[in-house]
Structures are given as C-alpha cells and as structure tokens.
C-alpha cells in the first residue's frame, strides 16, 4: 500500500473508532517520519510531567536542587477514580525530591508533580525548555487544575455527562468552556513537539547526557502500560513512555528500541468523540494505528 493510501485508511479507522488522532512516528536514525495532523496543539494532560522531570533533573545537575532533599507533602485525599500515589494518600508524607520524580513520572502521581512544580514553577519549566532549544510545548499550570474538572462533580454513573461536555463545548479555534481543555489556558503540545522532546532525550542534543539518561530511565520504568505498550513491548524491544489522560483525551508518547538497533519516537495524542469514561477499544485502536505507522516506516 502506498503511504498516501495508508494514511487515508488510518484516518478512516480513527474516525470510525470515534477518535480524532494526532500522531507522529519518527525513525531516530534516518529522520524519516509519518504522521496524521502532527502539528495540532492539544492539552497535554500528564504528558507535561516529562518536561517537568527534565527541568527538575537539569536543576539538580546545576546544583540548584538536591535530589536527596526531603519535603513534607500534604495528602491529595482524592477519592475519584484515576489518580495514583500521594494523590490518594490520607496523611502527610515526607519524601525526597528524587522519589517525587519517580512517583510523578513513573506512576503519574499528580500530587508528587505539584510538589515538584512548587520547586520549579511552570514558567521556569518553560524557560528551561527554551534554553534547551525545545519549542512547541507550553507549560502554564500544575496538576491541581486537572483534578478539578466536571468529572469530579458527577458520581460514577454520570461520568458520561462530563465527557459529553468535553466533546461538545469546544470552539473552532480550540477554545473550550472547560478551561483544562482550552488550548489558550491549558498546558499544550503537539505530536511533533513531543517527538522533538523525545529525540532530544534519546540522541545528542543540548540536554546534558546525564540529565537525558535520568529522564530516559524514568520513562523506561513507567508502570502505566495498558495503552501503546502491548503493541510495542516484546523480548526484542524496549518501550519507554509516558501517558496522559484527561476527560476525553488519551495520549501517550514513547520510544521503541529494537534489538537490531532501530529506534522510533512515537507520539499519539487523541480526542475521543464518544461520551464514555472506559473505552478499551479506543486504547487498542491508538496502539494499532501507531504500530502500523511504525511498521510502514521500517519497510521504507
């Protein structure tokens, strides 16, 4: 199948599956890439925890922070489904910055991320990204805002109402009545911007090698492996990644490294058009489309 026909077919699959998908897959060695709407800006959700980790580790390298410093972190006390780690704790915890990095990046714990944002505010994270030559990722706020969406105002049986609002309350310019989904107010990024970040972490760049290695190790130990991981994990590959989920948004970025030396950066950012909280079919479709793009690139 030609590349044009393949992309047309994949767009149809996403549409039929109720997804608007923004994807980019890039061969890190050749620079060849394939994508679907890769420059569309979408709210980042928890993907922003990768830039946060990068900025935190860079500040540790510069001596501005000490990873062994212990912090007193208040409990998140969140009881709605989804949040992990300290976000669900009922009592305060004393924990080191290095361990907050693990919980924020590998377990996607929003409370740990906010403790790191308290040390390195969003504007400083954005500044460090720019210093490292990384563009296209906007960091405006921490994670507390992501736990104050309409879904928290409904009980589990009414979660579909929050998703219906997320789907229907947007504007043509990507504004939104839900501020967490408004690209003029939310943390945002495109599939291309996140692939650029991944490439900078995995290949020589302005990022210090020790910093890149630390962030790669964090992503390699991501425990949330239900989305793209089933299609990219095997005895002959390693999959390092970060997911992001918010209302009708389902994202994942990652690097698949093959035993033959090939490596591909993958970013899949999606908006579901189906007002439902649990959509395993959408998760599987995301992975299927991303893998098809990767397979086509390997054959070029």
PDB file of C-alpha atoms in Angstrom, residues 7-287:
ATOM      1  CA  UNK A   7      -2.644   7.416   5.836  1.00  0.00           C
ATOM      2  CA  UNK A   8      -6.090   7.745   4.281  1.00  0.00           C
ATOM      3  CA  UNK A   9      -7.034   4.301   5.580  1.00  0.00           C
ATOM      4  CA  UNK A  10      -5.736   5.040   9.081  1.00  0.00           C
ATOM      5  CA  UNK A  11      -7.629   8.323   9.226  1.00  0.00           C
ATOM      6  CA  UNK A  12     -10.763   6.367   8.382  1.00  0.00           C
ATOM      7  CA  UNK A  13     -10.061   3.806  11.093  1.00  0.00           C
ATOM      8  CA  UNK A  14      -9.634   6.553  13.697  1.00  0.00           C
ATOM      9  CA  UNK A  15     -12.816   8.284  12.567  1.00  0.00           C
ATOM     10  CA  UNK A  16     -14.795   5.047  12.620  1.00  0.00           C
ATOM     11  CA  UNK A  17     -13.440   4.343  16.101  1.00  0.00           C
ATOM     12  CA  UNK A  18     -14.648   7.703  17.407  1.00  0.00           C
ATOM     13  CA  UNK A  19     -11.209   9.273  17.697  1.00  0.00           C
ATOM     14  CA  UNK A  20      -9.588  12.421  16.401  1.00  0.00           C
ATOM     15  CA  UNK A  21      -5.953  11.403  16.354  1.00  0.00           C
ATOM     16  CA  UNK A  22      -2.775  13.473  16.074  1.00  0.00           C
ATOM     17  CA  UNK A  23       0.190  11.156  15.584  1.00  0.00           C
ATOM     18  CA  UNK A  24       3.832  11.224  14.573  1.00  0.00           C
ATOM     19  CA  UNK A  25       6.285   8.346  14.288  1.00  0.00           C
ATOM     20  CA  UNK A  26       9.937   9.158  13.527  1.00  0.00           C
ATOM     21  CA  UNK A  27      12.938   6.932  12.837  1.00  0.00           C
ATOM     22  CA  UNK A  28      15.576   8.397  15.150  1.00  0.00           C
ATOM     23  CA  UNK A  29      18.440   7.257  12.910  1.00  0.00           C
ATOM     24  CA  UNK A  30      17.199   8.355   9.476  1.00  0.00           C
ATOM     25  CA  UNK A  31      14.807  11.148  10.420  1.00  0.00           C
ATOM     26  CA  UNK A  32      12.085   9.600   8.244  1.00  0.00           C
ATOM     27  CA  UNK A  33       8.640  10.159   9.710  1.00  0.00           C
ATOM     28  CA  UNK A  34       4.955   9.562   9.139  1.00  0.00           C
ATOM     29  CA  UNK A  35       2.142  11.437  10.799  1.00  0.00           C
ATOM     30  CA  UNK A  36      -1.503  12.395  10.947  1.00  0.00           C
ATOM     31  CA  UNK A  37      -2.166  16.019  11.942  1.00  0.00           C
ATOM     32  CA  UNK A  38       1.133  16.087  13.870  1.00  0.00           C
ATOM     33  CA  UNK A  39       1.186  19.869  14.350  1.00  0.00           C
ATOM     34  CA  UNK A  40      -2.231  20.217  16.009  1.00  0.00           C
ATOM     35  CA  UNK A  41      -1.927  21.606  19.529  1.00  0.00           C
ATOM     36  CA  UNK A  42      -3.853  19.697  22.206  1.00  0.00           C
ATOM     37  CA  UNK A  43      -3.921  19.924  26.009  1.00  0.00           C
ATOM     38  CA  UNK A  44      -1.011  17.837  27.304  1.00  0.00           C
ATOM     39  CA  UNK A  45      -2.643  16.360  30.433  1.00  0.00           C
ATOM     40  CA  UNK A  46       0.020  14.291  32.253  1.00  0.00           C
ATOM     41  CA  UNK A  47       2.456  14.381  29.340  1.00  0.00           C
ATOM     42  CA  UNK A  48       3.652  17.648  30.890  1.00  0.00           C
ATOM     43  CA  UNK A  49       5.291  15.576  33.623  1.00  0.00           C
ATOM     44  CA  UNK A  50       8.111  14.729  31.196  1.00  0.00           C
ATOM     45  CA  UNK A  51       9.132  18.400  30.707  1.00  0.00           C
ATOM     46  CA  UNK A  52       8.732  18.790  34.485  1.00  0.00           C
ATOM     47  CA  UNK A  53      11.087  15.853  35.087  1.00  0.00           C
ATOM     48  CA  UNK A  54      13.575  17.239  32.580  1.00  0.00           C
ATOM     49  CA  UNK A  55      13.579  20.672  34.228  1.00  0.00           C
ATOM     50  CA  UNK A  56      13.878  19.197  37.734  1.00  0.00           C
ATOM     51  CA  UNK A  57      16.791  16.910  36.823  1.00  0.00           C
ATOM     52  CA  UNK A  58      18.512  19.772  34.978  1.00  0.00           C
ATOM     53  CA  UNK A  59      18.242  21.943  38.102  1.00  0.00           C
ATOM     54  CA  UNK A  60      19.678  19.094  40.176  1.00  0.00           C
ATOM     55  CA  UNK A  61      22.604  18.887  37.732  1.00  0.00           C
ATOM     56  CA  UNK A  62      23.180  22.635  38.036  1.00  0.00           C
ATOM     57  CA  UNK A  63      23.233  22.375  41.833  1.00  0.00           C
ATOM     58  CA  UNK A  64      20.086  24.442  42.250  1.00  0.00           C
ATOM     59  CA  UNK A  65      18.284  21.476  43.842  1.00  0.00           C
ATOM     60  CA  UNK A  66      19.464  18.420  45.762  1.00  0.00           C
ATOM     61  CA  UNK A  67      17.674  15.192  44.895  1.00  0.00           C
ATOM     62  CA  UNK A  68      18.117  13.964  48.473  1.00  0.00           C
ATOM     63  CA  UNK A  69      16.253  16.924  49.989  1.00  0.00           C
ATOM     64  CA  UNK A  70      13.266  15.741  51.990  1.00  0.00           C
ATOM     65  CA  UNK A  71       9.940  17.527  51.557  1.00  0.00           C
ATOM     66  CA  UNK A  72       6.757  17.371  53.598  1.00  0.00           C
ATOM     67  CA  UNK A  73       3.960  16.737  51.104  1.00  0.00           C
ATOM     68  CA  UNK A  74       0.303  17.114  52.110  1.00  0.00           C
ATOM     69  CA  UNK A  75      -2.036  14.279  51.119  1.00  0.00           C
ATOM     70  CA  UNK A  76      -4.107  14.588  47.968  1.00  0.00           C
ATOM     71  CA  UNK A  77      -7.098  12.811  49.512  1.00  0.00           C
ATOM     72  CA  UNK A  78      -8.646  12.347  46.065  1.00  0.00           C
ATOM     73  CA  UNK A  79     -11.263   9.607  46.042  1.00  0.00           C
ATOM     74  CA  UNK A  80     -12.472   9.712  42.426  1.00  0.00           C
ATOM     75  CA  UNK A  81     -11.146   7.006  40.065  1.00  0.00           C
ATOM     76  CA  UNK A  82      -7.888   7.690  38.260  1.00  0.00           C
ATOM     77  CA  UNK A  83      -5.322   9.468  40.457  1.00  0.00           C
ATOM     78  CA  UNK A  84      -2.420   7.478  41.901  1.00  0.00           C
ATOM     79  CA  UNK A  85       0.299   7.692  44.550  1.00  0.00           C
ATOM     80  CA  UNK A  86       0.313  10.579  47.013  1.00  0.00           C
ATOM     81  CA  UNK A  87      -2.807  11.922  45.315  1.00  0.00           C
ATOM     82  CA  UNK A  88      -4.755   9.213  47.134  1.00  0.00           C
ATOM     83  CA  UNK A  89      -2.864   9.451  50.444  1.00  0.00           C
ATOM     84  CA  UNK A  90      -4.888  10.402  53.514  1.00  0.00           C
ATOM     85  CA  UNK A  91      -1.978  11.633  55.625  1.00  0.00           C
ATOM     86  CA  UNK A  92       1.107  13.809  55.042  1.00  0.00           C
ATOM     87  CA  UNK A  93       4.271  12.142  53.749  1.00  0.00           C
ATOM     88  CA  UNK A  94       7.949  13.080  53.981  1.00  0.00           C
ATOM     89  CA  UNK A  95       9.701  12.220  50.731  1.00  0.00           C
ATOM     90  CA  UNK A  96      12.866  13.089  48.802  1.00  0.00           C
ATOM     91  CA  UNK A  97      12.870  15.058  45.537  1.00  0.00           C
ATOM     92  CA  UNK A  98      14.373  12.055  43.721  1.00  0.00           C
ATOM     93  CA  UNK A  99      11.474   9.889  44.869  1.00  0.00           C
ATOM     94  CA  UNK A 100       8.925  12.538  43.888  1.00  0.00           C
ATOM     95  CA  UNK A 101      10.444  12.362  40.393  1.00  0.00           C
ATOM     96  CA  UNK A 102       9.788   8.623  40.325  1.00  0.00           C
ATOM     97  CA  UNK A 103       6.199   8.955  41.533  1.00  0.00           C
ATOM     98  CA  UNK A 104       5.413  11.855  39.208  1.00  0.00           C
ATOM     99  CA  UNK A 105       6.885  10.317  36.047  1.00  0.00           C
ATOM    100  CA  UNK A 106       6.562   6.562  36.516  1.00  0.00           C
ATOM    101  CA  UNK A 107       3.310   6.397  38.493  1.00  0.00           C
ATOM    102  CA  UNK A 108       1.867   9.655  37.098  1.00  0.00           C
ATOM    103  CA  UNK A 109       1.114  10.968  40.576  1.00  0.00           C
ATOM    104  CA  UNK A 110      -0.260  14.498  40.315  1.00  0.00           C
ATOM    105  CA  UNK A 111       0.403  15.416  43.955  1.00  0.00           C
ATOM    106  CA  UNK A 112       4.085  14.497  43.549  1.00  0.00           C
ATOM    107  CA  UNK A 113       4.195  16.526  40.341  1.00  0.00           C
ATOM    108  CA  UNK A 114       2.730  19.543  42.124  1.00  0.00           C
ATOM    109  CA  UNK A 115       5.378  19.260  44.851  1.00  0.00           C
ATOM    110  CA  UNK A 116       7.969  19.453  42.040  1.00  0.00           C
ATOM    111  CA  UNK A 117       6.110  22.353  40.412  1.00  0.00           C
ATOM    112  CA  UNK A 118       6.290  24.174  43.757  1.00  0.00           C
ATOM    113  CA  UNK A 119      10.085  23.939  43.424  1.00  0.00           C
ATOM    114  CA  UNK A 120      10.168  24.698  39.694  1.00  0.00           C
ATOM    115  CA  UNK A 121       7.064  26.667  38.708  1.00  0.00           C
ATOM    116  CA  UNK A 122       5.512  26.241  35.252  1.00  0.00           C
ATOM    117  CA  UNK A 123       7.128  29.425  33.902  1.00  0.00           C
ATOM    118  CA  UNK A 124      10.565  28.149  34.976  1.00  0.00           C
ATOM    119  CA  UNK A 125       9.933  24.757  33.350  1.00  0.00           C
ATOM    120  CA  UNK A 126       9.013  26.555  30.136  1.00  0.00           C
ATOM    121  CA  UNK A 127      12.136  28.715  30.402  1.00  0.00           C
ATOM    122  CA  UNK A 128      14.387  25.667  30.747  1.00  0.00           C
ATOM    123  CA  UNK A 129      12.738  24.033  27.728  1.00  0.00           C
ATOM    124  CA  UNK A 130      13.520  27.147  25.679  1.00  0.00           C
ATOM    125  CA  UNK A 131      17.092  27.237  26.980  1.00  0.00           C
ATOM    126  CA  UNK A 132      17.491  23.680  25.666  1.00  0.00           C
ATOM    127  CA  UNK A 133      16.096  24.634  22.259  1.00  0.00           C
ATOM    128  CA  UNK A 134      12.774  22.847  22.711  1.00  0.00           C
ATOM    129  CA  UNK A 135       9.756  24.640  21.266  1.00  0.00           C
ATOM    130  CA  UNK A 136       6.082  23.853  20.855  1.00  0.00           C
ATOM    131  CA  UNK A 137       5.320  22.684  24.414  1.00  0.00           C
ATOM    132  CA  UNK A 138       3.525  25.243  26.585  1.00  0.00           C
ATOM    133  CA  UNK A 139       3.623  24.862  30.378  1.00  0.00           C
ATOM    134  CA  UNK A 140       1.123  27.137  32.139  1.00  0.00           C
ATOM    135  CA  UNK A 141      -0.069  25.373  35.281  1.00  0.00           C
ATOM    136  CA  UNK A 142       0.492  22.474  37.643  1.00  0.00           C
ATOM    137  CA  UNK A 143      -1.583  19.343  38.098  1.00  0.00           C
ATOM    138  CA  UNK A 144      -4.128  20.531  40.697  1.00  0.00           C
ATOM    139  CA  UNK A 145      -6.203  22.057  37.920  1.00  0.00           C
ATOM    140  CA  UNK A 146      -6.522  18.639  36.273  1.00  0.00           C
ATOM    141  CA  UNK A 147      -8.282  17.237  39.348  1.00  0.00           C
ATOM    142  CA  UNK A 148     -10.944  19.975  39.246  1.00  0.00           C
ATOM    143  CA  UNK A 149     -12.792  19.075  36.044  1.00  0.00           C
ATOM    144  CA  UNK A 150     -16.538  18.405  35.582  1.00  0.00           C
ATOM    145  CA  UNK A 151     -15.977  14.668  36.023  1.00  0.00           C
ATOM    146  CA  UNK A 152     -15.252  15.235  39.732  1.00  0.00           C
ATOM    147  CA  UNK A 153     -18.694  16.826  40.124  1.00  0.00           C
ATOM    148  CA  UNK A 154     -20.637  13.773  38.970  1.00  0.00           C
ATOM    149  CA  UNK A 155     -20.904  10.343  40.514  1.00  0.00           C
ATOM    150  CA  UNK A 156     -19.540   7.389  38.563  1.00  0.00           C
ATOM    151  CA  UNK A 157     -22.887   6.634  36.940  1.00  0.00           C
ATOM    152  CA  UNK A 158     -22.995  10.154  35.456  1.00  0.00           C
ATOM    153  CA  UNK A 159     -19.396  10.385  34.222  1.00  0.00           C
ATOM    154  CA  UNK A 160     -20.652  10.285  30.640  1.00  0.00           C
ATOM    155  CA  UNK A 161     -22.172  13.743  31.183  1.00  0.00           C
ATOM    156  CA  UNK A 162     -18.734  15.223  31.849  1.00  0.00           C
ATOM    157  CA  UNK A 163     -17.409  13.538  28.722  1.00  0.00           C
ATOM    158  CA  UNK A 164     -20.322  14.847  26.670  1.00  0.00           C
ATOM    159  CA  UNK A 165     -19.485  18.359  27.862  1.00  0.00           C
ATOM    160  CA  UNK A 166     -15.823  17.831  26.965  1.00  0.00           C
ATOM    161  CA  UNK A 167     -16.795  16.737  23.459  1.00  0.00           C
ATOM    162  CA  UNK A 168     -19.452  19.343  22.721  1.00  0.00           C
ATOM    163  CA  UNK A 169     -18.265  22.524  24.470  1.00  0.00           C
ATOM    164  CA  UNK A 170     -15.248  23.297  22.311  1.00  0.00           C
ATOM    165  CA  UNK A 171     -14.870  26.034  19.697  1.00  0.00           C
ATOM    166  CA  UNK A 172     -13.428  26.002  16.196  1.00  0.00           C
ATOM    167  CA  UNK A 173     -10.340  27.817  17.468  1.00  0.00           C
ATOM    168  CA  UNK A 174      -9.729  25.165  20.155  1.00  0.00           C
ATOM    169  CA  UNK A 175     -11.106  27.288  22.935  1.00  0.00           C
ATOM    170  CA  UNK A 176     -13.294  25.424  25.409  1.00  0.00           C
ATOM    171  CA  UNK A 177     -15.802  26.038  28.195  1.00  0.00           C
ATOM    172  CA  UNK A 178     -13.777  23.556  30.276  1.00  0.00           C
ATOM    173  CA  UNK A 179     -10.561  25.516  30.988  1.00  0.00           C
ATOM    174  CA  UNK A 180      -8.421  22.366  31.200  1.00  0.00           C
ATOM    175  CA  UNK A 181      -9.317  21.691  27.547  1.00  0.00           C
ATOM    176  CA  UNK A 182      -8.859  25.278  26.327  1.00  0.00           C
ATOM    177  CA  UNK A 183      -5.571  25.452  24.410  1.00  0.00           C
ATOM    178  CA  UNK A 184      -5.190  29.135  25.301  1.00  0.00           C
ATOM    179  CA  UNK A 185      -5.180  28.319  29.023  1.00  0.00           C
ATOM    180  CA  UNK A 186      -4.012  24.713  29.371  1.00  0.00           C
ATOM    181  CA  UNK A 187      -0.607  23.066  29.130  1.00  0.00           C
ATOM    182  CA  UNK A 188      -0.360  22.164  25.454  1.00  0.00           C
ATOM    183  CA  UNK A 189       1.803  20.423  22.900  1.00  0.00           C
ATOM    184  CA  UNK A 190       1.636  18.752  19.521  1.00  0.00           C
ATOM    185  CA  UNK A 191       2.682  15.279  18.472  1.00  0.00           C
ATOM    186  CA  UNK A 192       5.633  16.874  16.661  1.00  0.00           C
ATOM    187  CA  UNK A 193       6.709  18.902  19.686  1.00  0.00           C
ATOM    188  CA  UNK A 194       6.708  15.802  21.884  1.00  0.00           C
ATOM    189  CA  UNK A 195       8.630  13.781  19.290  1.00  0.00           C
ATOM    190  CA  UNK A 196      11.211  16.585  19.230  1.00  0.00           C
ATOM    191  CA  UNK A 197      11.472  16.295  23.014  1.00  0.00           C
ATOM    192  CA  UNK A 198      11.892  12.521  22.789  1.00  0.00           C
ATOM    193  CA  UNK A 199      14.568  12.848  20.111  1.00  0.00           C
ATOM    194  CA  UNK A 200      16.458  15.363  22.245  1.00  0.00           C
ATOM    195  CA  UNK A 201      16.381  12.908  25.161  1.00  0.00           C
ATOM    196  CA  UNK A 202      17.497   9.881  23.131  1.00  0.00           C
ATOM    197  CA  UNK A 203      20.063  11.412  20.746  1.00  0.00           C
ATOM    198  CA  UNK A 204      22.836  14.013  21.271  1.00  0.00           C
ATOM    199  CA  UNK A 205      21.325  17.440  21.902  1.00  0.00           C
ATOM    200  CA  UNK A 206      21.587  20.494  24.136  1.00  0.00           C
ATOM    201  CA  UNK A 207      20.313  18.336  27.016  1.00  0.00           C
ATOM    202  CA  UNK A 208      23.223  17.229  29.204  1.00  0.00           C
ATOM    203  CA  UNK A 209      23.878  13.470  28.747  1.00  0.00           C
ATOM    204  CA  UNK A 210      23.446  12.769  32.473  1.00  0.00           C
ATOM    205  CA  UNK A 211      20.102  14.560  32.510  1.00  0.00           C
ATOM    206  CA  UNK A 212      18.887  12.764  29.381  1.00  0.00           C
ATOM    207  CA  UNK A 213      19.928   9.411  30.852  1.00  0.00           C
ATOM    208  CA  UNK A 214      17.996  10.057  34.060  1.00  0.00           C
ATOM    209  CA  UNK A 215      14.801  11.042  32.241  1.00  0.00           C
ATOM    210  CA  UNK A 216      15.115   8.053  29.885  1.00  0.00           C
ATOM    211  CA  UNK A 217      15.435   5.772  32.907  1.00  0.00           C
ATOM    212  CA  UNK A 218      12.311   7.259  34.463  1.00  0.00           C
ATOM    213  CA  UNK A 219      10.331   6.727  31.262  1.00  0.00           C
ATOM    214  CA  UNK A 220      11.651   3.166  30.973  1.00  0.00           C
ATOM    215  CA  UNK A 221      10.086   2.422  34.367  1.00  0.00           C
ATOM    216  CA  UNK A 222       6.638   3.811  33.555  1.00  0.00           C
ATOM    217  CA  UNK A 223       4.170   1.457  35.259  1.00  0.00           C
ATOM    218  CA  UNK A 224       1.152   2.509  33.147  1.00  0.00           C
ATOM    219  CA  UNK A 225       1.490   0.096  30.241  1.00  0.00           C
ATOM    220  CA  UNK A 226      -2.049  -0.556  29.042  1.00  0.00           C
ATOM    221  CA  UNK A 227      -2.250   1.840  26.079  1.00  0.00           C
ATOM    222  CA  UNK A 228       0.554   1.573  23.484  1.00  0.00           C
ATOM    223  CA  UNK A 229       2.817  -0.807  25.382  1.00  0.00           C
ATOM    224  CA  UNK A 230       1.014  -4.025  24.306  1.00  0.00           C
ATOM    225  CA  UNK A 231       1.898  -3.264  20.676  1.00  0.00           C
ATOM    226  CA  UNK A 232       5.482  -2.178  21.317  1.00  0.00           C
ATOM    227  CA  UNK A 233       6.741  -4.486  24.064  1.00  0.00           C
ATOM    228  CA  UNK A 234       8.436  -7.790  23.334  1.00  0.00           C
ATOM    229  CA  UNK A 235      11.602  -9.738  24.150  1.00  0.00           C
ATOM    230  CA  UNK A 236      13.229  -7.966  21.190  1.00  0.00           C
ATOM    231  CA  UNK A 237      12.141  -4.403  22.052  1.00  0.00           C
ATOM    232  CA  UNK A 238      12.044  -1.965  24.939  1.00  0.00           C
ATOM    233  CA  UNK A 239       9.269   0.592  25.351  1.00  0.00           C
ATOM    234  CA  UNK A 240       9.853   3.769  27.396  1.00  0.00           C
ATOM    235  CA  UNK A 241       6.864   6.065  27.678  1.00  0.00           C
ATOM    236  CA  UNK A 242       4.519   8.470  29.429  1.00  0.00           C
ATOM    237  CA  UNK A 243       0.730   8.515  29.229  1.00  0.00           C
ATOM    238  CA  UNK A 244      -1.667  11.412  29.603  1.00  0.00           C
ATOM    239  CA  UNK A 245      -5.409  11.173  30.292  1.00  0.00           C
ATOM    240  CA  UNK A 246      -7.971  13.901  30.925  1.00  0.00           C
ATOM    241  CA  UNK A 247     -11.701  13.643  30.257  1.00  0.00           C
ATOM    242  CA  UNK A 248     -11.919  12.647  26.568  1.00  0.00           C
ATOM    243  CA  UNK A 249      -8.164  12.993  25.962  1.00  0.00           C
ATOM    244  CA  UNK A 250      -5.989   9.891  25.685  1.00  0.00           C
ATOM    245  CA  UNK A 251      -2.300  10.410  24.935  1.00  0.00           C
ATOM    246  CA  UNK A 252       0.942   8.509  25.021  1.00  0.00           C
ATOM    247  CA  UNK A 253       4.475   9.333  23.936  1.00  0.00           C
ATOM    248  CA  UNK A 254       7.385   6.936  23.896  1.00  0.00           C
ATOM    249  CA  UNK A 255      10.433   5.389  22.297  1.00  0.00           C
ATOM    250  CA  UNK A 256      10.535   1.835  20.983  1.00  0.00           C
ATOM    251  CA  UNK A 257      14.070   0.464  20.723  1.00  0.00           C
ATOM    252  CA  UNK A 258      14.648  -2.734  18.741  1.00  0.00           C
ATOM    253  CA  UNK A 259      17.369  -5.280  19.335  1.00  0.00           C
ATOM    254  CA  UNK A 260      18.685  -4.614  15.793  1.00  0.00           C
ATOM    255  CA  UNK A 261      19.485  -1.026  16.784  1.00  0.00           C
ATOM    256  CA  UNK A 262      16.497   0.707  15.230  1.00  0.00           C
ATOM    257  CA  UNK A 263      14.663   3.219  17.404  1.00  0.00           C
ATOM    258  CA  UNK A 264      11.441   5.124  16.780  1.00  0.00           C
ATOM    259  CA  UNK A 265       9.930   8.099  18.594  1.00  0.00           C
ATOM    260  CA  UNK A 266       6.147   7.866  18.804  1.00  0.00           C
ATOM    261  CA  UNK A 267       3.591  10.441  19.908  1.00  0.00           C
ATOM    262  CA  UNK A 268      -0.134   9.696  19.878  1.00  0.00           C
ATOM    263  CA  UNK A 269      -2.479  12.440  21.069  1.00  0.00           C
ATOM    264  CA  UNK A 270      -6.201  11.775  20.746  1.00  0.00           C
ATOM    265  CA  UNK A 271      -9.616  13.232  21.485  1.00  0.00           C
ATOM    266  CA  UNK A 272     -12.480  10.774  21.844  1.00  0.00           C
ATOM    267  CA  UNK A 273     -15.825  11.671  20.327  1.00  0.00           C
ATOM    268  CA  UNK A 274     -17.598   9.017  22.415  1.00  0.00           C
ATOM    269  CA  UNK A 275     -19.032  10.187  25.791  1.00  0.00           C
ATOM    270  CA  UNK A 276     -17.777   7.298  27.896  1.00  0.00           C
ATOM    271  CA  UNK A 277     -15.105   7.001  30.573  1.00  0.00           C
ATOM    272  CA  UNK A 278     -13.968   3.454  29.819  1.00  0.00           C
ATOM    273  CA  UNK A 279     -13.045   2.860  26.182  1.00  0.00           C
ATOM    274  CA  UNK A 280     -10.667  -0.097  25.820  1.00  0.00           C
ATOM    275  CA  UNK A 281     -11.365  -0.167  22.097  1.00  0.00           C
ATOM    276  CA  UNK A 282     -10.001   3.360  21.748  1.00  0.00           C
ATOM    277  CA  UNK A 283      -6.838   2.371  23.624  1.00  0.00           C
ATOM    278  CA  UNK A 284      -6.340  -0.595  21.312  1.00  0.00           C
ATOM    279  CA  UNK A 285      -7.017   1.496  18.198  1.00  0.00           C
ATOM    280  CA  UNK A 286      -4.426   4.090  19.229  1.00  0.00           C
ATOM    281  CA  UNK A 287      -1.807   1.380  19.531  1.00  0.00           C
TER     282      UNK A 287
END
